[in-house]
CSV table of C-alpha atoms in Angstrom, one decimal:
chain,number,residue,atom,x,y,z
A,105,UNK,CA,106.3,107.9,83.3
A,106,UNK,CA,107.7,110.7,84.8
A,107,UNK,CA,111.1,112.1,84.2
A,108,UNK,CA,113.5,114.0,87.0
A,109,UNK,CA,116.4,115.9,86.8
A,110,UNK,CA,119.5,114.0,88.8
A,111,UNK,CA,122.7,115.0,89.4
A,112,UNK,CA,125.7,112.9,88.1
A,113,UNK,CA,128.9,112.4,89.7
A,114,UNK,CA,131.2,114.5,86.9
A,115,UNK,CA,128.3,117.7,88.6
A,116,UNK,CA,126.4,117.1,85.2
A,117,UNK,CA,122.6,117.0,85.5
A,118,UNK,CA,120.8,114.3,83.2
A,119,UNK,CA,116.9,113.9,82.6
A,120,UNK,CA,115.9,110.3,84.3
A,121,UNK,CA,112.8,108.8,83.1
A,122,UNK,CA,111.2,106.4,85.6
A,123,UNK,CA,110.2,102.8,84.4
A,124,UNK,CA,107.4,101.6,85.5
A,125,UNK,CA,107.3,99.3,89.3
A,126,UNK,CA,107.0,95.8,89.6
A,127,UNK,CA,103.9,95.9,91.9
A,128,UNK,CA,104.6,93.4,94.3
A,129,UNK,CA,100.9,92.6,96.6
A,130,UNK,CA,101.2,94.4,99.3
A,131,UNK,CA,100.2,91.1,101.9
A,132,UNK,CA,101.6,87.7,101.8
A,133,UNK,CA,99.3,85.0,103.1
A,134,UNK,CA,101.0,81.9,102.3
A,135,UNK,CA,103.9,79.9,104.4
A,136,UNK,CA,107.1,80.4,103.9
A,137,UNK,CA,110.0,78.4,104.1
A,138,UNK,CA,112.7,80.5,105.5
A,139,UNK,CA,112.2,82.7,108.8
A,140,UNK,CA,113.0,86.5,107.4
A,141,UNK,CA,112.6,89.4,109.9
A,142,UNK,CA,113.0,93.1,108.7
A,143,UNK,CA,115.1,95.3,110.8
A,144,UNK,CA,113.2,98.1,111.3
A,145,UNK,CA,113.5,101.8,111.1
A,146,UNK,CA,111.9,104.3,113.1
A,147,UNK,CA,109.7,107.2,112.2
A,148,UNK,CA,110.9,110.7,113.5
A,149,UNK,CA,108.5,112.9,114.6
A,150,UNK,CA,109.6,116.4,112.3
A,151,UNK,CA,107.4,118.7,114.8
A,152,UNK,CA,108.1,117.7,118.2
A,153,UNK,CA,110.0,121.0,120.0
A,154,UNK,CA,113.4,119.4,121.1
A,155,UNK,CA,116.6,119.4,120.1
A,156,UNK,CA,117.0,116.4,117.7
A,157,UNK,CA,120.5,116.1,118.3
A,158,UNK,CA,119.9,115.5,122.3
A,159,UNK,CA,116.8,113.7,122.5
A,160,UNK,CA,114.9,111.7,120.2
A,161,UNK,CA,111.2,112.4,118.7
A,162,UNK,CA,109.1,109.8,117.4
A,163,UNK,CA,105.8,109.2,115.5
A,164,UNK,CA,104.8,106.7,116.8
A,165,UNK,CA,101.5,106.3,115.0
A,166,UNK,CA,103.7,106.0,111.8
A,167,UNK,CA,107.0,103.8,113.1
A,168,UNK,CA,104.1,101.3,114.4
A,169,UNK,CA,102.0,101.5,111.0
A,170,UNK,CA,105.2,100.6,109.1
A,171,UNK,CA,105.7,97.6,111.5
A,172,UNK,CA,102.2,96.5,110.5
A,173,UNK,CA,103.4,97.0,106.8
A,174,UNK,CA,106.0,94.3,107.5
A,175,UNK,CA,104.0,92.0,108.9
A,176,UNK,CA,100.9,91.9,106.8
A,177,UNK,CA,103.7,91.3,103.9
A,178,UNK,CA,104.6,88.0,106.6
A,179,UNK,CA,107.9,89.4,107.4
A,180,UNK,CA,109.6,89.8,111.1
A,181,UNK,CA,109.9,92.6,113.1
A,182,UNK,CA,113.1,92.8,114.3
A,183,UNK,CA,112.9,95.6,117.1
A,184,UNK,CA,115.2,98.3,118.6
A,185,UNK,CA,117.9,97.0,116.4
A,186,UNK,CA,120.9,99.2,114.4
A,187,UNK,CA,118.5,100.0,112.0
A,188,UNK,CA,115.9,101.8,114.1
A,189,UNK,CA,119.3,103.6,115.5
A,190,UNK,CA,120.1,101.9,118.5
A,191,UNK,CA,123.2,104.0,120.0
A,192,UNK,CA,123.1,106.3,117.1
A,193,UNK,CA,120.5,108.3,118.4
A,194,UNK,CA,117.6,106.1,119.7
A,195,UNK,CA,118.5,105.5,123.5
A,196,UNK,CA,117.6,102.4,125.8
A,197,UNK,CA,114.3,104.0,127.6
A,198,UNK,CA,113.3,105.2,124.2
A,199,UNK,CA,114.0,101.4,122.5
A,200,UNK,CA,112.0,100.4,125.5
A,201,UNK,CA,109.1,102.5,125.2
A,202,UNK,CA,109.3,101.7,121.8
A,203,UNK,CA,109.7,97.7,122.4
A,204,UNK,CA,106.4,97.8,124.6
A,205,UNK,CA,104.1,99.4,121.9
A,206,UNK,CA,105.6,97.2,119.0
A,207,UNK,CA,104.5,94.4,121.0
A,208,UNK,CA,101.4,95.1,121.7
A,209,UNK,CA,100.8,96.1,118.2
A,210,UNK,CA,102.4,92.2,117.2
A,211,UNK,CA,99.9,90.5,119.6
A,212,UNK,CA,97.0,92.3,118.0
A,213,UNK,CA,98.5,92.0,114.6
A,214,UNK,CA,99.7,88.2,115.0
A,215,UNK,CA,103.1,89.6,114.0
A,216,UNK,CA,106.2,88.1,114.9
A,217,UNK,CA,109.1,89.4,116.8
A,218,UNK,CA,112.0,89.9,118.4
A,219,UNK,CA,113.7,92.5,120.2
A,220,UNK,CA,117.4,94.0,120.8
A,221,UNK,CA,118.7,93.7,124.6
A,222,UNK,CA,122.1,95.0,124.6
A,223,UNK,CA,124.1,97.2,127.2
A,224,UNK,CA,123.5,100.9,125.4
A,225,UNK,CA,122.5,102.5,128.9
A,226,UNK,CA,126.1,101.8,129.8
A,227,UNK,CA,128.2,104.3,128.3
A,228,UNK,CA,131.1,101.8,127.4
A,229,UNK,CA,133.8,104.2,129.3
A,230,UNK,CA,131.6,103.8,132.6
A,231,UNK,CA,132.0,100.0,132.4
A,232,UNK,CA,134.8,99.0,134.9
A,233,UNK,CA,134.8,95.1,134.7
A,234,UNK,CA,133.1,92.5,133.3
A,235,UNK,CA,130.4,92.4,135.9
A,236,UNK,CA,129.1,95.8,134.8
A,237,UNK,CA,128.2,94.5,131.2
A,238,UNK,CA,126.2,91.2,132.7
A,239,UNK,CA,124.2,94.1,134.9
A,240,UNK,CA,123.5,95.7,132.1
A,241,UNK,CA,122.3,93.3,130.2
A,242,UNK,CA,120.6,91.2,132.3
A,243,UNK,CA,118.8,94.5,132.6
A,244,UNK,CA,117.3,95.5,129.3
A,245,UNK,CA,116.5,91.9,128.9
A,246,UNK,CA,114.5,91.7,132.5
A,247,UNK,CA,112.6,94.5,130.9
A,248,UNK,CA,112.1,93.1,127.5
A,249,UNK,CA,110.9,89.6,129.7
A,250,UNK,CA,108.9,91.1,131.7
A,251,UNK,CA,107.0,92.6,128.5
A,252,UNK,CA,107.4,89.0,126.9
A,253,UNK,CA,109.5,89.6,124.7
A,254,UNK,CA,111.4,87.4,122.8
A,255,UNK,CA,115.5,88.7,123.0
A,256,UNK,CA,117.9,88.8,120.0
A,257,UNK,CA,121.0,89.6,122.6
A,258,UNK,CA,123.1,92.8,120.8
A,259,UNK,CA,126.5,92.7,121.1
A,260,UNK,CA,127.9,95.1,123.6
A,261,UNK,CA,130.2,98.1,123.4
A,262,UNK,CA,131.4,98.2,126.8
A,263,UNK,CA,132.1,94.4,126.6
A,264,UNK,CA,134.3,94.8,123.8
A,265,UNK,CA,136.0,97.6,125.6
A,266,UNK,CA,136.8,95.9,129.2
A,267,UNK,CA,137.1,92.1,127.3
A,268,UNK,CA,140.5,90.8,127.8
A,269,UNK,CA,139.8,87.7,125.8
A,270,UNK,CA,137.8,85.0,124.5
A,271,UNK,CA,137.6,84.0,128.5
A,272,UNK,CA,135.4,87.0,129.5
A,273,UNK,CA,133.1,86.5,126.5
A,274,UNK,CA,132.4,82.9,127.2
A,275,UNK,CA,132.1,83.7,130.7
A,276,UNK,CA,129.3,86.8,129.9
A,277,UNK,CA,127.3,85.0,127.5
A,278,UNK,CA,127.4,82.0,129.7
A,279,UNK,CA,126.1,83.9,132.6
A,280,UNK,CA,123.4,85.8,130.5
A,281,UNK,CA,122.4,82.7,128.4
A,282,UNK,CA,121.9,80.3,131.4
A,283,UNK,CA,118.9,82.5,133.0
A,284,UNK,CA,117.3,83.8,129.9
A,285,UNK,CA,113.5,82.2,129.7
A,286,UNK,CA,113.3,81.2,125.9
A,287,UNK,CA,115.5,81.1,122.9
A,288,UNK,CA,117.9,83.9,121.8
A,289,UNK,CA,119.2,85.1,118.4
A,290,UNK,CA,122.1,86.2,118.9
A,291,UNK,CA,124.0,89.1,117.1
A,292,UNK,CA,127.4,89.2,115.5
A,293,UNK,CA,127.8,92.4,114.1
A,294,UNK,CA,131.0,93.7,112.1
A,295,UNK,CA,133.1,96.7,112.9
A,296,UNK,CA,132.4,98.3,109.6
A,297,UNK,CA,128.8,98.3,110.9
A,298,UNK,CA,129.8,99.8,114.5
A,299,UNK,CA,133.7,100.4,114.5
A,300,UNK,CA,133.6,100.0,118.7
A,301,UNK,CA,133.0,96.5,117.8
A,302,UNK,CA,136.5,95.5,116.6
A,303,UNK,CA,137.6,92.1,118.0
A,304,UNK,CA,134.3,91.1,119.4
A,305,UNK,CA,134.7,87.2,120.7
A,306,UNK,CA,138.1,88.7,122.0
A,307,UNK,CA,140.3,88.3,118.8
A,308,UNK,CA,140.9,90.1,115.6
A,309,UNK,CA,141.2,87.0,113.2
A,310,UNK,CA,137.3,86.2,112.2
A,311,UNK,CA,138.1,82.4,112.1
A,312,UNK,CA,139.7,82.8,116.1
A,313,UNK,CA,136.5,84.8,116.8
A,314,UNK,CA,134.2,82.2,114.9
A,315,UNK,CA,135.7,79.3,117.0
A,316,UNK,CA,134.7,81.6,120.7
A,317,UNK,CA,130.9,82.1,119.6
A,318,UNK,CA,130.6,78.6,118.3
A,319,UNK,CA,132.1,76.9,121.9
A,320,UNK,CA,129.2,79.4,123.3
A,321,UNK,CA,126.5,78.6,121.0
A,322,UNK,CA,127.8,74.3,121.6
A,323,UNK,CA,127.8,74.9,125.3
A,324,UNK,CA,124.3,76.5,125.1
A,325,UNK,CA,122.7,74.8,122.0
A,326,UNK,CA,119.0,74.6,123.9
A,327,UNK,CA,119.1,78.9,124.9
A,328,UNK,CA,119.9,79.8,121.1
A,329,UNK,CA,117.5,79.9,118.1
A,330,UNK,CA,120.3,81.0,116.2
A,331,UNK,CA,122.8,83.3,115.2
A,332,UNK,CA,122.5,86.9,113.1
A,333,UNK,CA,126.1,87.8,111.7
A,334,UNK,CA,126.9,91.0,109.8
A,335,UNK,CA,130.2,90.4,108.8
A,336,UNK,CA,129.4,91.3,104.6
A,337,UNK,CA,131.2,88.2,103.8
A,338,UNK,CA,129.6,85.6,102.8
A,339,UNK,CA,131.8,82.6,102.8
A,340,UNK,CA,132.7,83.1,106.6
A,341,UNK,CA,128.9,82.9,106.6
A,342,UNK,CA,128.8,79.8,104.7
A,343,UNK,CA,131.3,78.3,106.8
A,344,UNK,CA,130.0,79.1,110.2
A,345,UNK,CA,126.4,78.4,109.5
A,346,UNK,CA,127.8,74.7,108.2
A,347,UNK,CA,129.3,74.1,111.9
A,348,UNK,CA,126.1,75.4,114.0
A,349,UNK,CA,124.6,72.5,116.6
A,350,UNK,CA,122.3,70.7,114.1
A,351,UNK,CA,121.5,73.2,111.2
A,352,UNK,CA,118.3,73.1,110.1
A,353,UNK,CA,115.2,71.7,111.3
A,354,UNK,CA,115.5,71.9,114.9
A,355,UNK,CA,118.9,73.3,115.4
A,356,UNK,CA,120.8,76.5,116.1
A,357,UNK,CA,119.9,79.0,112.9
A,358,UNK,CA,121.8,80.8,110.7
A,359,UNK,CA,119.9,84.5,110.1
A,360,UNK,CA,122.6,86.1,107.7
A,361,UNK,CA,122.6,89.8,108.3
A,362,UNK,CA,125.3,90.2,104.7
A,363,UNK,CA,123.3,92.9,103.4
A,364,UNK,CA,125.9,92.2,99.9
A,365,UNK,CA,124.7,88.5,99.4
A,366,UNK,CA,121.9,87.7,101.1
A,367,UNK,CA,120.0,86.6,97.7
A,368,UNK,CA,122.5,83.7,97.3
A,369,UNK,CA,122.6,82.8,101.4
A,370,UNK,CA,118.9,82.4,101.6
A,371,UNK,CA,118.5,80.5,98.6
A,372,UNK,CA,121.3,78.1,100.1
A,373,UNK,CA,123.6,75.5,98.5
A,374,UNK,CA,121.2,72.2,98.8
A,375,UNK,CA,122.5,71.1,102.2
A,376,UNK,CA,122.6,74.1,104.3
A,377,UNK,CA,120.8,77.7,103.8
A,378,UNK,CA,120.2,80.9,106.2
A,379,UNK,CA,117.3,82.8,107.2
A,380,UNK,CA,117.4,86.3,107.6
A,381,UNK,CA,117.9,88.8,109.8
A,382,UNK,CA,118.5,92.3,107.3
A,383,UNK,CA,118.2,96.3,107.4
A,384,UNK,CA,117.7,95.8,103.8
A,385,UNK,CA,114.7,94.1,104.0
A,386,UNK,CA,113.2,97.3,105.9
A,387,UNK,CA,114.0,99.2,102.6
A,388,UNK,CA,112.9,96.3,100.3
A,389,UNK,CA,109.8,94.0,102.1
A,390,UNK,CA,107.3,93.8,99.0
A,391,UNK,CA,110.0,92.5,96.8
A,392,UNK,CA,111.3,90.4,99.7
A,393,UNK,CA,108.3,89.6,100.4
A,394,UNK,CA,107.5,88.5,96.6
A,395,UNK,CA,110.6,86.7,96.3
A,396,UNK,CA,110.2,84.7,99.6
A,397,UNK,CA,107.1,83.1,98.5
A,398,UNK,CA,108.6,82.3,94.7
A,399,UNK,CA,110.9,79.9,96.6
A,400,UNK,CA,108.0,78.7,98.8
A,401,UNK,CA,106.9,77.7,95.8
A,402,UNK,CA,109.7,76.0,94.8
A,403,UNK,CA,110.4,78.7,91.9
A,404,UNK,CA,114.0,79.3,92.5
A,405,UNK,CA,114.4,81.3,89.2
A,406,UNK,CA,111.5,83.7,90.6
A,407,UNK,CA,113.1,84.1,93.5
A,408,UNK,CA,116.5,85.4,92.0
A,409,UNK,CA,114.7,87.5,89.3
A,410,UNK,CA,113.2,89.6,91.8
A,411,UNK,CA,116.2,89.6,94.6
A,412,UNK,CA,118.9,90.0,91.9
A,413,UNK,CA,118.1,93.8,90.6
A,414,UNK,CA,117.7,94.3,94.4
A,415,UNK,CA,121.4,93.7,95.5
A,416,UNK,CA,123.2,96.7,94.2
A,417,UNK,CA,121.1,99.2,95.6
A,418,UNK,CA,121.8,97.1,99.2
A,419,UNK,CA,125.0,97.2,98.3
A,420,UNK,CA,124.7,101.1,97.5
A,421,UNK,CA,122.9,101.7,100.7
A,422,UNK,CA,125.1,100.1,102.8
A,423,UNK,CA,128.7,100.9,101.3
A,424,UNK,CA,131.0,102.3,103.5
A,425,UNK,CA,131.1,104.2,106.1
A,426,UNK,CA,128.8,101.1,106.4
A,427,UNK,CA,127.0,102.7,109.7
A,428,UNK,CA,125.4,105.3,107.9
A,429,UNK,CA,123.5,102.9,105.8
A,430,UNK,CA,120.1,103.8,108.1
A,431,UNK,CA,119.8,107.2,105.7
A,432,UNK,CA,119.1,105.2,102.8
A,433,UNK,CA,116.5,103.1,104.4
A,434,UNK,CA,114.6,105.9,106.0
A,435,UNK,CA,114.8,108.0,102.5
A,436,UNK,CA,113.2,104.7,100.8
A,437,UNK,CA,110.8,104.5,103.2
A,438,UNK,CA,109.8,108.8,102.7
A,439,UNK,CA,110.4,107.7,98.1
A,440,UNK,CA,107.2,105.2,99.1
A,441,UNK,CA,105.4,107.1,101.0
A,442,UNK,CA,105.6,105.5,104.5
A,443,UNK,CA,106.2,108.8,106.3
A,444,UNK,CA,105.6,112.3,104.9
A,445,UNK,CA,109.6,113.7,105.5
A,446,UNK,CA,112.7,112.9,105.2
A,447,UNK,CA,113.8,113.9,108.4
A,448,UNK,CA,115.5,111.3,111.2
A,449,UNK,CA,116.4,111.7,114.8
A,450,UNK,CA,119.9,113.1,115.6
A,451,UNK,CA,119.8,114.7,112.0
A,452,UNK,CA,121.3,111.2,110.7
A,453,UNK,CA,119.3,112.5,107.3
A,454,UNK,CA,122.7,114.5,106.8
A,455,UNK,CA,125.1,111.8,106.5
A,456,UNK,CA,125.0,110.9,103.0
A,457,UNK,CA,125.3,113.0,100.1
A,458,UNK,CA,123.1,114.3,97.2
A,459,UNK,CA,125.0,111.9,94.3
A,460,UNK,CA,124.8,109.1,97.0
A,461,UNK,CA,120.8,109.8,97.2
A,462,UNK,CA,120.4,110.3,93.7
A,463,UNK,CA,121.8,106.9,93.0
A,464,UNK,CA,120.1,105.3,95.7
A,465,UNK,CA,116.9,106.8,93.6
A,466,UNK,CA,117.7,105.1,89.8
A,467,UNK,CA,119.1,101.9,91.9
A,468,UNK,CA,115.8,101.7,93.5
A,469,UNK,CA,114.0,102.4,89.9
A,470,UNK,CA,115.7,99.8,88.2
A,471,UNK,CA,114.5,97.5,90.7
A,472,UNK,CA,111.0,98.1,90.5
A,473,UNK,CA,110.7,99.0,94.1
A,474,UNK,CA,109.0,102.6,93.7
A,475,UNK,CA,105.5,102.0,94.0
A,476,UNK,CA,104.2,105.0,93.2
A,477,UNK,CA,106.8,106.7,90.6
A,478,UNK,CA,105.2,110.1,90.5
A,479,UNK,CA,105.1,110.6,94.1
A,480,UNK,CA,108.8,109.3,94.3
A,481,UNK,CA,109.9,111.9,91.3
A,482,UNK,CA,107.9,114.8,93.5
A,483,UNK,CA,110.1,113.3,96.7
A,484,UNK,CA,113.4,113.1,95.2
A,485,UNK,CA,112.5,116.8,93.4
A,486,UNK,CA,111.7,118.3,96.5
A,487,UNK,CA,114.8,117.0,98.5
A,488,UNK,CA,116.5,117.9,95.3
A,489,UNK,CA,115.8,121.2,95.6
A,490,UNK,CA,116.5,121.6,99.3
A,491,UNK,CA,120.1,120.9,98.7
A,492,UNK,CA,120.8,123.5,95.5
A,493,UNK,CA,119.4,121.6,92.5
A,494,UNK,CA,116.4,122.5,90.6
């Protein structure tokens, strides 16, 4: 096995030997018995002659060759989500554009997915009223409908600016949720993932917020297919998903989004469990994958054997700032060879350190989840060396 020189936090450097991968299959062709969609990243295009900073570049041969990754391993697309950079460099025409060819690509895959309709085109300082944000969405999602798309609804930055309480939340989502054509998932996600988010469902306290989304999601049971919350805390998660209209077969899902403990939310508690909606399974789908189908199977022990060594590089990856966690999936997917660079649209690349990449590297090695460990020793050299260490 190869052996790489990694920098250590006291600015010692260490020789790292590489064990050897797990080698999860690389297609899953049995049933499985939780729904688990991969936020997915996009693919940059390193060549195009623009300023990254101002307008994004994508491959799109490679962003839609990753999607078919996911879902020849039987995972979910979910599309134009946080992870592929939505208002952190990927813009609404773009997540459009990018929306159209993913489906196409699903229909001739017999993928499944679902795609983000939020308010992004409306800078959140434009919006004056509430009436703005239900333009704007009922928007993106006309768009995305008109494509048939299925929508996961994206919480909204300009609604949780002009919101003056729970009142103008219930009466947005009521408005958007009473025309949409099929089922939504909707999306709960946390400040520390998007900071403009703070007090989304009009109210600070999580349990005061909890109560405002679950009114909606009661008064709307039929329009929702379930609800995706990113809130890194997993009893909140526990207790909301135990509330929803009708949990399980049937009723209003729970996709947990807790990138910290979603081994132990999936697997459930023997009455209630949650599917998944993660960034982290963008970074880790052949062991996801793997571990989904162990618990198919009924092998609960599998399932945890191969999700466990999994968790702390999630919980590496998406540490705080929380937002930034997108570097850390895009460098896994350039470690495993799913792109050629490690280079991402608005220079996000940039936002985490060389120690925080380094450990990101052994995490990843201790889980088994570099499938080819010479080419991932020649990535993490090269990169390495870009930023002083040789």
């Amino acid at each position: 096995m190869p052996t790489i020189r990694l920098p250590r936090p006291d600015r010692s450097i260490e020789s790292y030997t590489l064990a050897p991968p797990r080698g999860f299959p690389a297609r899953t062709d049995r049933p499985l018995t939780r729904i688990a969609f991969a936020a997915a990243h996009m693919v940059a295009d390193p060549l195009a002659n623009c300023d990254p900073w101002l307008a994004p570049a994508i491959d799109w041969d490679r962003t839609i060759a990753f999607r078919e990754h996911l879902w020849d391993l039987g995972l979910g697309v979910a599309e134009a989500m946080d992870t592929a950079q939505r208002g952190m460099g990927l813009d609404w025409p773009t997540s459009l554009e990018l929306i159209r060819r993913s489906l196409a690509a699903a229909k001739a895959r017999g993928g499944v997915i679902a795609c983000g309709a939020g308010t992004d085109h409306l800078p959140p300082e434009n919006a004056r009223d509430i009436d703005d944000v239900i333009r704007a969405y009922e928007e993106q999602i006309e768009a995305i409908e008109a494509l048939d798309g299925r929508i996961i609804l994206m919480a909204s930055r300009a609604l949780a600016r002009v919101a003056k309480g729970p009142e103008d939340y219930i009466r947005v989502y009521g408005r958007i949720l009473s025309q949409v054509k099929r089922p939504v998932i909707l999306h709960w996600l946390g400040d520390m993932f998007d900071p403009a988010l703070a007090g989304y469902w009009g109210a600070t306290d999580i349990d005061a917020a909890m109560d405002t989304a679950l009114s909606i999601i009661g008064d709307f049971a039929p329009k929702v297919d379930g609800i995706k919350i990113s809130l890194l805390d997993k009893d909140k998660e526990i207790v909301m998903r135990r509330r929803l209209p009708a949990n399980g077969s049937g009723g209003v899902r729970m996709y947990t989004g807790d990138d910290f403990n979603y081994a132990e939310l999936i697997a459930g508690d023997g009455q209630h469990h949650s599917d998944a909606l993660l960034g982290i399974f963008d970074a880790i789908a052949p062991a996801a994958a793997s571990a989904l189908a162990h618990l198919a199977d009924g092998d609960e022990a599998g399932f945890h054997d191969i999700l466990a060594p999994t968790v702390p590089l999630s919980r590496h990856i998406f540490k705080a700032p929380t937002r930034f966690y997108k570097t850390g999936v895009v460098f896994m997917a350039y470690l495993n060879g799913h792109q050629d660079h490690f280079t991402m649209v608005g220079g996000q690349e940039s936002t985490r350190s060389t120690l925080h990449l380094a450990e990101l590297f052994r995490l990843a090695d201790k889980a088994g989840l570099l499938s080819d460990p010479d080419r991932a020793a020649r990535r993490m050299a090269a990169v390495l060396a870009v930023r002083g260490i040789s």
